[in-house]
Structure formats: structure tokens, C-alpha cells
Short mmCIF file of C-alpha atoms and ligand atoms in Angstrom, two decimals:
data_model
loop_
_atom_site.label_atom_id
_atom_site.label_comp_id
_atom_site.label_asym_id
_atom_site.label_seq_id
_atom_site.Cartn_x
_atom_site.Cartn_y
_atom_site.Cartn_z
CA UNK I 1 117.66 8.79 -77.81
CA UNK I 2 120.50 6.25 -77.83
CA UNK I 3 120.14 2.58 -78.61
CA UNK I 4 123.11 0.55 -77.55
CA UNK I 5 124.54 -1.90 -79.97
CA UNK I 6 124.19 -5.45 -78.77
CA UNK I 7 127.26 -7.47 -78.11
CA UNK I 8 127.68 -9.74 -81.09
CA UNK I 9 130.20 -12.28 -82.21
CA UNK I 10 129.28 -11.88 -85.89
CA UNK I 11 132.40 -11.15 -87.87
CA UNK I 12 132.98 -10.49 -91.49
CA UNK I 13 134.90 -13.24 -93.22
CA UNK I 14 137.93 -12.38 -95.25
CA UNK I 15 137.14 -12.27 -99.00
CA UNK I 16 139.69 -15.04 -99.60
CA UNK I 17 137.48 -17.49 -97.70
CA UNK I 18 134.89 -17.11 -100.45
CA UNK I 19 136.99 -17.67 -103.52
CA UNK I 20 134.90 -19.54 -106.08
CA UNK I 21 131.79 -19.32 -103.92
CA UNK I 22 128.61 -17.62 -105.05
CA UNK I 23 125.63 -15.66 -103.79
CA UNK I 24 121.90 -15.94 -104.35
CA UNK I 25 119.65 -12.94 -104.97
CA UNK I 26 115.90 -13.33 -104.59
CA UNK I 27 113.46 -10.79 -105.98
CA UNK I 28 110.09 -10.14 -104.36
CA UNK I 29 108.38 -7.78 -106.82
CA UNK I 30 105.59 -6.47 -104.60
CA UNK I 31 105.23 -3.16 -102.79
CA UNK I 32 102.42 -1.51 -100.87
CA UNK I 33 102.62 1.51 -103.18
CA UNK I 34 104.95 2.56 -105.95
CA UNK I 35 107.38 5.35 -105.04
CA UNK I 36 107.53 8.06 -107.74
CA UNK I 37 111.31 7.71 -108.25
CA UNK I 38 111.41 3.91 -108.41
CA UNK I 39 112.49 2.03 -111.51
CA UNK I 40 112.78 -1.40 -109.86
CA UNK I 41 110.59 -4.29 -110.91
CA UNK I 42 107.82 -3.89 -108.35
CA UNK I 43 104.04 -3.94 -108.47
CA UNK I 44 101.49 -2.47 -106.09
CA UNK I 45 97.98 -3.71 -105.26
CA UNK I 46 98.77 -7.37 -105.93
CA UNK I 47 96.33 -9.70 -104.20
CA UNK I 48 97.34 -12.30 -101.62
CA UNK I 49 96.43 -15.19 -103.88
CA UNK I 50 98.98 -14.15 -106.53
CA UNK I 51 101.61 -13.50 -103.87
CA UNK I 52 101.10 -16.99 -102.41
CA UNK I 53 101.32 -18.57 -105.84
CA UNK I 54 104.47 -16.51 -106.48
CA UNK I 55 106.08 -17.79 -103.29
CA UNK I 56 105.27 -21.39 -104.25
CA UNK I 57 106.78 -20.82 -107.71
CA UNK I 58 109.85 -19.25 -106.12
CA UNK I 59 110.28 -22.25 -103.86
CA UNK I 60 110.03 -24.54 -106.85
CA UNK I 61 112.61 -22.47 -108.75
CA UNK I 62 114.99 -22.66 -105.78
CA UNK I 63 114.62 -26.46 -105.72
CA UNK I 64 115.17 -26.71 -109.49
CA UNK I 65 118.21 -24.41 -109.45
CA UNK I 66 119.75 -26.20 -106.50
CA UNK I 67 119.83 -29.39 -108.61
CA UNK I 68 121.57 -27.68 -111.52
CA UNK I 69 125.11 -29.08 -111.99
CA UNK I 70 126.59 -25.58 -111.67
CA UNK I 71 124.95 -25.12 -108.27
CA UNK I 72 125.87 -28.62 -107.11
CA UNK I 73 129.53 -27.90 -107.81
CA UNK I 74 129.49 -24.72 -105.72
CA UNK I 75 129.40 -23.39 -102.20
CA UNK I 76 127.33 -20.33 -101.39
CA UNK I 77 128.04 -17.54 -98.92
CA UNK I 78 124.93 -15.39 -98.95
CA UNK I 79 121.23 -15.20 -99.66
CA UNK I 80 119.80 -11.73 -100.27
CA UNK I 81 116.03 -11.27 -100.36
CA UNK I 82 115.32 -7.92 -101.99
CA UNK I 83 112.63 -6.24 -103.97
CA UNK I 84 110.20 -4.68 -103.97
CA UNK I 85 109.28 -5.08 -100.34
CA UNK I 86 109.79 -8.71 -99.20
CA UNK I 87 107.62 -8.55 -96.02
CA UNK I 88 104.55 -7.82 -98.16
CA UNK I 89 104.32 -11.59 -98.73
CA UNK I 90 103.15 -14.10 -96.13
CA UNK I 91 106.08 -14.67 -93.78
CA UNK I 92 105.32 -18.38 -93.32
CA UNK I 93 105.69 -18.77 -97.08
CA UNK I 94 108.92 -16.78 -96.85
CA UNK I 95 110.20 -19.11 -94.12
CA UNK I 96 109.36 -22.16 -96.28
CA UNK I 97 111.25 -20.58 -99.15
CA UNK I 98 114.35 -19.86 -97.05
CA UNK I 99 114.25 -23.44 -95.76
CA UNK I 100 114.10 -24.75 -99.34
CA UNK I 101 117.20 -22.67 -100.16
CA UNK I 102 119.11 -23.81 -97.08
CA UNK I 103 118.19 -27.44 -97.78
CA UNK I 104 118.98 -27.30 -101.50
CA UNK I 105 122.15 -25.22 -101.77
CA UNK I 106 125.45 -25.79 -100.01
CA UNK I 107 125.81 -22.70 -97.82
CA UNK I 108 129.04 -23.77 -96.19
CA UNK I 109 131.37 -21.25 -97.89
CA UNK I 110 133.33 -19.74 -95.03
CA UNK I 111 132.09 -22.54 -92.76
CA UNK I 112 131.66 -22.92 -89.79
CA UNK I 113 130.03 -19.51 -89.68
CA UNK I 114 126.45 -19.14 -90.85
CA UNK I 115 125.72 -17.71 -94.30
CA UNK I 116 124.68 -14.07 -94.47
CA UNK I 117 120.91 -14.06 -95.03
CA UNK I 118 119.55 -10.58 -95.63
CA UNK I 119 115.99 -9.43 -96.07
CA UNK I 120 115.00 -5.92 -97.10
CA UNK I 121 112.05 -4.28 -95.34
CA UNK I 122 110.39 -0.89 -95.21
CA UNK I 123 109.82 0.63 -91.75
CA UNK I 124 106.04 0.27 -91.96
CA UNK I 125 106.32 -3.43 -92.80
CA UNK I 126 108.42 -4.20 -89.73
CA UNK I 127 106.42 -5.63 -86.84
CA UNK I 128 107.05 -8.17 -84.08
CA UNK I 129 105.40 -11.13 -85.81
CA UNK I 130 107.22 -10.53 -89.06
CA UNK I 131 110.55 -10.20 -87.23
CA UNK I 132 110.07 -13.31 -85.12
CA UNK I 133 109.20 -15.35 -88.20
CA UNK I 134 112.23 -13.94 -90.02
CA UNK I 135 114.58 -14.93 -87.21
CA UNK I 136 113.00 -18.39 -87.03
CA UNK I 137 113.50 -18.74 -90.78
CA UNK I 138 117.24 -18.06 -90.38
CA UNK I 139 117.30 -14.49 -91.68
CA UNK I 140 120.17 -12.84 -89.82
CA UNK I 141 120.51 -9.43 -91.46
CA UNK I 142 117.80 -6.83 -91.89
CA UNK I 143 118.14 -3.99 -94.38
CA UNK I 144 115.61 -1.28 -93.56
CA UNK I 145 114.61 1.29 -96.18
CA UNK I 146 114.53 4.22 -93.78
CA UNK I 147 115.61 6.75 -96.49
CA UNK I 148 115.24 9.82 -94.21
CA UNK I 149 114.42 10.83 -90.67
CA UNK I 150 112.53 13.91 -91.87
CA UNK I 151 108.78 13.49 -92.36
CA UNK I 152 108.80 16.34 -94.89
CA UNK I 153 111.50 14.62 -96.98
CA UNK I 154 109.72 11.25 -96.78
CA UNK I 155 106.49 12.84 -97.95
CA UNK I 156 108.32 14.63 -100.77
CA UNK I 157 109.58 11.33 -102.19
CA UNK I 158 106.23 9.61 -101.77
CA UNK I 159 107.19 7.22 -98.97
CA UNK I 160 104.30 5.91 -96.90
CA UNK I 161 106.14 5.69 -93.58
CA UNK I 162 107.22 8.29 -91.06
CA UNK I 163 110.54 9.02 -89.37
CA UNK I 164 109.05 7.53 -86.19
CA UNK I 165 108.28 4.29 -88.08
CA UNK I 166 112.01 4.05 -88.88
CA UNK I 167 112.98 4.48 -85.23
CA UNK I 168 110.35 1.98 -84.12
CA UNK I 169 111.48 -0.56 -86.74
CA UNK I 170 115.01 -0.60 -85.30
CA UNK I 171 113.68 -1.01 -81.75
CA UNK I 172 111.53 -3.96 -82.82
CA UNK I 173 114.39 -5.53 -84.79
CA UNK I 174 116.78 -5.29 -81.84
CA UNK I 175 114.07 -6.67 -79.57
CA UNK I 176 113.55 -9.65 -81.88
CA UNK I 177 117.29 -10.39 -81.76
CA UNK I 178 118.71 -8.88 -84.97
CA UNK I 179 122.40 -8.08 -84.45
CA UNK I 180 123.11 -7.05 -88.02
CA UNK I 181 120.97 -4.15 -89.24
CA UNK I 182 121.50 -1.90 -92.22
CA UNK I 183 119.75 1.37 -93.12
CA UNK I 184 119.24 2.84 -96.55
CA UNK I 185 119.43 6.64 -96.48
CA UNK I 186 118.94 8.99 -99.42
CA UNK I 187 120.27 12.45 -100.10
CA UNK I 188 119.75 14.99 -102.88
CA UNK I 189 116.01 14.88 -102.16
CA UNK I 190 113.54 17.55 -103.30
CA UNK I 191 113.77 20.55 -100.96
CA UNK I 192 116.57 18.98 -98.90
CA UNK I 193 119.30 21.21 -97.50
CA UNK I 194 122.51 20.35 -95.68
CA UNK I 195 120.97 20.95 -92.26
CA UNK I 196 118.10 18.55 -92.87
CA UNK I 197 120.53 15.92 -94.21
CA UNK I 198 122.75 16.37 -91.16
CA UNK I 199 119.81 15.67 -88.85
CA UNK I 200 118.98 12.45 -90.69
CA UNK I 201 122.59 11.28 -90.51
CA UNK I 202 122.82 12.11 -86.82
CA UNK I 203 119.61 10.26 -86.06
CA UNK I 204 120.87 7.28 -88.05
CA UNK I 205 124.09 7.00 -86.06
CA UNK I 206 122.20 7.40 -82.79
CA UNK I 207 120.25 4.29 -83.71
CA UNK I 208 123.57 2.47 -84.21
CA UNK I 209 122.94 0.20 -87.20
CA UNK I 210 125.91 -2.00 -88.12
CA UNK I 211 125.76 -0.88 -91.76
CA UNK I 212 124.53 2.10 -93.78
CA UNK I 213 123.86 2.46 -97.50
CA UNK I 214 123.82 6.14 -98.42
CA UNK I 215 122.55 6.87 -101.91
CA UNK I 216 121.94 10.01 -103.91
CA UNK I 217 118.48 10.18 -105.44
CA UNK I 218 118.83 9.44 -109.14
CA UNK I 219 116.16 10.41 -111.59
CA UNK I 220 115.36 7.35 -113.70
CA UNK I 221 113.61 7.50 -117.06
CA UNK I 222 109.91 6.55 -117.20
CA UNK I 223 109.23 7.46 -113.57
CA UNK I 224 106.85 10.19 -112.32
CA UNK I 225 109.90 12.06 -110.98
CA UNK I 226 111.46 12.13 -114.46
CA UNK I 227 108.25 13.77 -115.76
CA UNK I 228 108.31 16.30 -112.92
CA UNK I 229 111.95 17.18 -113.68
CA UNK I 230 111.07 17.72 -117.36
CA UNK I 231 108.20 19.97 -116.32
CA UNK I 232 110.48 21.88 -113.91
CA UNK I 233 108.31 20.88 -110.96
CA UNK I 234 110.94 19.15 -108.82
CA UNK I 235 113.07 21.35 -106.61
CA UNK I 236 116.27 19.28 -106.46
CA UNK I 237 119.48 20.44 -104.73
CA UNK I 238 122.20 21.45 -107.22
CA UNK I 239 125.42 19.47 -107.81
CA UNK I 240 127.48 21.48 -105.31
CA UNK I 241 124.87 20.86 -102.62
CA UNK I 242 124.73 17.10 -103.26
CA UNK I 243 128.54 16.88 -103.23
CA UNK I 244 128.50 18.63 -99.85
CA UNK I 245 125.91 16.10 -98.64
CA UNK I 246 128.13 13.22 -99.80
CA UNK I 247 131.10 14.71 -97.94
CA UNK I 248 129.03 15.35 -94.83
CA UNK I 249 128.03 11.67 -94.78
CA UNK I 250 131.71 10.67 -95.01
CA UNK I 251 132.57 13.04 -92.18
CA UNK I 252 129.78 12.11 -89.75
CA UNK I 253 129.91 8.38 -90.38
CA UNK I 254 133.68 8.04 -90.18
CA UNK I 255 133.67 9.99 -86.90
CA UNK I 256 131.30 7.34 -85.51
CA UNK I 257 133.43 4.39 -86.61
CA UNK I 258 131.75 3.54 -89.93
CA UNK I 259 134.31 2.79 -92.63
CA UNK I 260 133.35 3.69 -96.18
CA UNK I 261 134.09 0.47 -98.06
CA UNK I 262 132.19 1.33 -101.22
CA UNK I 263 131.11 4.65 -102.76
CA UNK I 264 127.69 4.44 -101.08
CA UNK I 265 128.26 1.92 -98.30
CA UNK I 266 129.62 2.19 -94.76
CA UNK I 267 130.03 -0.46 -92.11
CA UNK I 268 131.32 -1.05 -88.63
CA UNK I 269 134.25 -3.46 -88.52
CA UNK I 270 133.13 -6.92 -89.50
CA UNK I 271 129.76 -5.90 -90.95
CA UNK I 272 130.42 -5.23 -94.63
CA UNK I 273 127.71 -6.80 -96.76
CA UNK I 274 129.09 -10.05 -98.15
CA UNK I 275 126.41 -10.29 -100.83
CA UNK I 276 127.12 -6.85 -102.26
CA UNK I 277 130.89 -7.32 -102.14
CA UNK I 278 130.42 -10.40 -104.30
CA UNK I 279 128.56 -8.24 -106.81
CA UNK I 280 131.24 -5.51 -106.85
CA UNK I 281 133.93 -8.16 -107.18
CA UNK I 282 132.08 -9.41 -110.26
CA UNK I 283 131.53 -12.76 -108.54
CA UNK I 284 128.93 -15.33 -109.54
CA UNK I 285 125.36 -15.17 -108.36
CA UNK I 286 122.06 -16.84 -109.07
CA UNK I 287 118.95 -14.67 -109.31
CA UNK I 288 115.64 -16.21 -108.30
CA UNK I 289 112.22 -14.69 -108.93
CA UNK I 290 110.72 -12.42 -111.54
CA UNK I 291 112.99 -9.59 -112.66
CA UNK I 292 116.06 -11.18 -111.04
CA UNK I 293 119.38 -11.39 -112.86
CA UNK I 294 121.83 -14.29 -112.69
CA UNK I 295 125.47 -14.04 -113.65
CA UNK I 296 127.77 -17.04 -113.79
CA UNK I 297 130.24 -18.70 -116.15
CA UNK I 298 130.39 -15.53 -118.28
CA UNK I 299 126.64 -15.51 -118.97
CA UNK I 300 124.11 -12.98 -117.70
CA UNK I 301 120.51 -14.13 -117.60
CA UNK I 302 117.55 -11.80 -117.16
CA UNK I 303 114.40 -13.41 -115.74
CA UNK I 304 110.86 -12.76 -116.88
CA UNK I 305 109.67 -9.61 -115.10
CA UNK I 306 105.93 -10.17 -114.95
CA UNK I 307 105.12 -12.19 -111.78
CA UNK I 308 102.07 -13.87 -113.33
CA UNK I 309 104.04 -15.03 -116.38
CA UNK I 310 106.87 -16.11 -114.05
CA UNK I 311 104.41 -18.26 -112.06
CA UNK I 312 103.00 -19.81 -115.24
CA UNK I 313 106.44 -20.61 -116.67
CA UNK I 314 107.51 -22.37 -113.47
CA UNK I 315 104.22 -24.27 -113.43
CA UNK I 316 104.81 -25.44 -116.99
CA UNK I 317 108.36 -26.46 -116.05
CA UNK I 318 109.86 -23.85 -118.34
CA UNK I 319 112.95 -21.80 -117.47
CA UNK I 320 111.56 -18.37 -116.46
CA UNK I 321 114.17 -16.50 -118.47
CA UNK I 322 113.68 -13.52 -120.75
CA UNK I 323 117.13 -13.18 -122.27
CA UNK I 324 120.64 -14.46 -121.87
CA UNK I 325 123.77 -12.64 -122.90
CA UNK I 326 127.23 -14.10 -123.25
CA UNK I 327 129.78 -11.61 -121.97
CA UNK I 328 133.00 -11.55 -123.99
CA UNK I 329 136.21 -11.65 -121.96
CA UNK I 330 137.04 -7.95 -122.34
CA UNK I 331 133.50 -6.91 -121.42
CA UNK I 332 133.93 -8.91 -118.21
CA UNK I 333 137.31 -7.28 -117.67
CA UNK I 334 135.80 -3.78 -117.98
CA UNK I 335 132.97 -4.75 -115.64
CA UNK I 336 135.43 -6.09 -113.09
CA UNK I 337 137.36 -2.80 -113.21
CA UNK I 338 134.30 -0.55 -113.02
CA UNK I 339 132.50 -2.51 -110.31
CA UNK I 340 135.72 -3.11 -108.35
CA UNK I 341 136.63 0.57 -108.37
CA UNK I 342 133.40 1.30 -106.53
CA UNK I 343 135.05 -0.27 -103.48
CA UNK I 344 137.49 1.90 -101.56
CA UNK I 345 140.10 -0.87 -101.65
CA UNK I 346 139.91 -0.78 -105.46
CA UNK I 347 140.99 -3.61 -107.76
CA UNK I 348 144.03 -5.85 -107.68
CA UNK I 349 146.08 -5.30 -110.83
CA UNK I 350 147.78 -8.70 -110.64
CA UNK I 351 144.46 -10.50 -110.07
CA UNK I 352 142.95 -8.80 -113.12
CA UNK I 353 145.97 -9.85 -115.16
CA UNK I 354 145.66 -13.41 -113.90
CA UNK I 355 141.92 -13.55 -114.69
CA UNK I 356 141.88 -11.71 -118.01
CA UNK I 357 145.47 -11.73 -119.31
CA UNK I 358 145.69 -7.93 -119.39
CA UNK I 359 146.35 -5.14 -116.92
CA UNK I 360 144.27 -1.93 -116.68
CA UNK I 361 147.39 0.02 -117.72
CA UNK I 362 147.73 -1.96 -120.96
CA UNK I 363 144.02 -2.03 -121.70
CA UNK I 364 143.16 1.62 -121.02
CA UNK I 365 146.53 3.20 -121.89
CA UNK I 366 146.33 7.03 -122.07
CA UNK I 367 142.80 7.14 -120.65
CA UNK I 368 144.06 5.64 -117.43
CA UNK I 369 147.15 7.86 -117.38
CA UNK I 370 144.93 10.91 -117.67
CA UNK I 371 142.70 9.75 -114.76
CA UNK I 372 145.83 9.19 -112.67
CA UNK I 373 147.12 12.67 -113.61
CA UNK I 374 143.78 14.26 -112.68
CA UNK I 375 144.13 12.48 -109.33
CA UNK I 376 140.78 10.75 -109.73
CA UNK I 377 142.53 7.36 -109.54
CA UNK I 378 145.67 6.23 -107.78
CA UNK I 379 147.89 3.18 -108.05
CA UNK I 380 149.32 1.82 -104.84
CA UNK I 381 150.54 -1.58 -103.64
CA UNK I 382 149.56 -3.21 -106.90
CA UNK I 383 146.01 -1.92 -106.60
CA UNK I 384 144.11 0.69 -108.56
CA UNK I 385 141.55 2.72 -106.69
CA UNK I 386 139.58 5.93 -106.59
CA UNK I 387 141.18 8.78 -104.65
CA UNK I 388 139.17 10.84 -102.16
CA UNK I 389 138.46 13.26 -105.00
CA UNK I 390 137.66 10.29 -107.27
CA UNK I 391 135.07 8.93 -104.81
CA UNK I 392 133.33 12.28 -104.97
CA UNK I 393 133.48 12.45 -108.77
CA UNK I 394 133.23 8.72 -109.45
CA UNK I 395 130.87 9.05 -112.42
CA UNK I 396 133.37 11.30 -114.20
CA UNK I 397 136.05 8.61 -113.89
CA UNK I 398 133.83 5.59 -114.59
CA UNK I 399 132.36 6.96 -117.79
CA UNK I 400 135.85 6.86 -119.32
CA UNK I 401 136.41 3.23 -118.35
CA UNK I 402 133.13 1.70 -119.59
S1 LIG A 1 109.52 0.61 -101.67
FE1 LIG A 1 111.42 0.42 -102.83
S2 LIG A 1 110.99 -1.09 -104.43
FE2 LIG A 1 109.01 -0.42 -103.58
S3 LIG A 1 108.34 1.20 -104.94
FE3 LIG A 1 109.44 2.19 -103.25
S4 LIG A 1 111.58 2.35 -103.96
FE4 LIG A 1 110.52 0.90 -105.31
#
């Protein structure tokens, strides 16, 4: 089955157009069920009343934050609604929230083009009404948590949707007018072999999304999967097998015109995710909602995670923050290097020196020399970046630069 890609004029803006601009991340902490590998802030079985009150609180927080002097002095390039599963809330309330953001913040960075407004969705939450309301609200990018096109794999990781739901979701999204669709796919799943992974990748490219995020399953502490690993009950592929899966993704996706622009992310020309690039470039962003993180002016703020407490704090006109951390200059430098190296273009040595007064060579000394010698990193045209081998073994390199 082949779905043709619609003709679209959407283009990615050059990063320079966004200098000094910021992004907004919005957290919707509700899911239909909790996946056994998930460590995100998300709650299942939350009633509609709490969700509606949450959306009202979120709208209020957006209004309050848009009046903050920091926000008033800034232009914004992207709004990313993640979770959790955003479409589990009432979509009219979601539309009101997006409107409050568009009214309150100056989204003209990169003007005259529209800001990138992404919403995450799971295949079984995508339906015509939800999509039409999303488009009306101004959402112009849909990130679908497909994860796999194998029903056996989906069942093994506790997902409540089928491969067919994923295919149907794309059809509906195209029908509603979405011209910028991303898929999340996962590899290294219990019982997965290279053949099964190949089929998922091939199905994904047949559906022709503009963007793909391809992640290895990671076992996070305090999840049911972590318990199963400890008890030896999870049949995970070994390291060699997952490395082969990573390479197979590179091979199949590049052959179909998807450029790998970050370790786990691939896009057709002009469809790199602006919001995520801002994050990897260590740019500023505001986090709205419970469990969201904000990072600007050298300060990282973690919001209250519990949605009920978040609602109450907003109601009582308190800042819904749990903790704030001032990041010393060199900590920011290291973050900029580590996050920036995730992108295939790497980091600009002269820009780092301009921002932090030190180059990676001076700061890391022999550690960096050794990574260059091992051919995990390379220096070219005043940029430092992971080699092909380094992309494969990124963790090995990063752990030495933290
Ligand atoms: S749908 Fe996503 S956020 Fe929700 S429980 Fe599953 S992995 Fe976590």
C-alpha cells in the first residue's frame, strides 16, 4: 500500500532565523493506560472532570507566562504539545489552550511563516473529529506514536493499539489536511529480530511520513520492564542485534530520502523538527503543565508533577514549580557539547568559544584527543561531530564528556 505525500510548501527555516528565539513545551500527563516501559510523567484512569480542570489551569498558566517580562522580550518559533497522550483531553479545551498561547506569546520568529505547532498522539486516539479540531486550532504537525507495525511487538510492549491503527491514523491525518507527520518507531523490543524490524521500517516508509524518530527501547528504573529484566523474564535482543537494527534504520531510511539529522531522528528535506533542534542546541524553552521543565537564562525549573497539585497551585496563584536549579557556566558548556553532538552536524567550535569563552579542545584536553583517535569524534570545518562509528556508539563517547 502506498500513500503519496501531499504537495506542500512547508519548508524548514534555517537555524539562524531563530537566534535568540525560544520554544514552548506543553505537558499533558494523561494516558489511556500506562505502558510497562514508560518513565514519563503520565497517569491513567483520570476522570474527565480533572482533565477539564487541568486544561483550564494550563490555559491560565499560559496567560500568566506570556505576561512575564522574559516572554514579552522574546519571539517564539514552536509549540510542542507532548505527554502523556494529548488527545485524551477534550479537544475543544485543547483548541482554547492553543488559542491562548497564540494570543499571548509572540510567535513571529522566522516570520512570515507559521510557527511549528506539534501535537503527539497515539494511533488509537486519532480520529476524524480530533484531527479536524486540531487543524482548526492551528496544530500543523502530528507526531504519531506508532512504535511498530508488528502486532506481536506492540503487544509485547503493552501498547493498546494495532499495526492497522497506525496505518489508519496516517490515512485520517492526511485526509484532515496534515502535511507534516512524524512517526515514533522503537527497536530492541522483546522478541524482536532484524527481519521483524525491517518490516516495520519498510511499512513506515511506505506510509511516507515527513519525519521519523527511531528510538531503542531503554529500560528505565522503577518500571515493570525493569522488574522483568531483573527477574530474567524479558527476552531482549543483545547489543550486536540492536546495533544492527540501528544500522538497518540508517540504511533503509537514507535510501528513501530521509536524512539522519540527530542520532534518533530522520527527516525529509525541510521537515526537521524545529522544537527538538532548539532543545539539542541548548536553546531556551518554557515548559507548561505538570511535570514540564523550563530552561532559560541559565536556570532550569522543574514543575510540580502531580496534576491535582498543579491545578491547585495555579488556582491559588502560586508558581507551580517544584525546584529550580541555576546552571553554572561550565555545566551549560558541557550540556551544549553533549546535546549538540547528538545532531549529525555536531557543534560549532567557534560558537562555543564565543558563548562560553572556552573551546572543547581546551576544556576536555586529552579526553577529547582520545575520542578523536578512536574515531568516535571528528573535527572538520570548525565543527566537532560524531563519526559514523560514533553515532553507533554515541553513549561510549558521551559518557566521557559529561
Ligand atoms: S503512551 Fe507514551 S506516555 Fe503514555 S504510558 Fe505509553 S509510553 Fe508513556
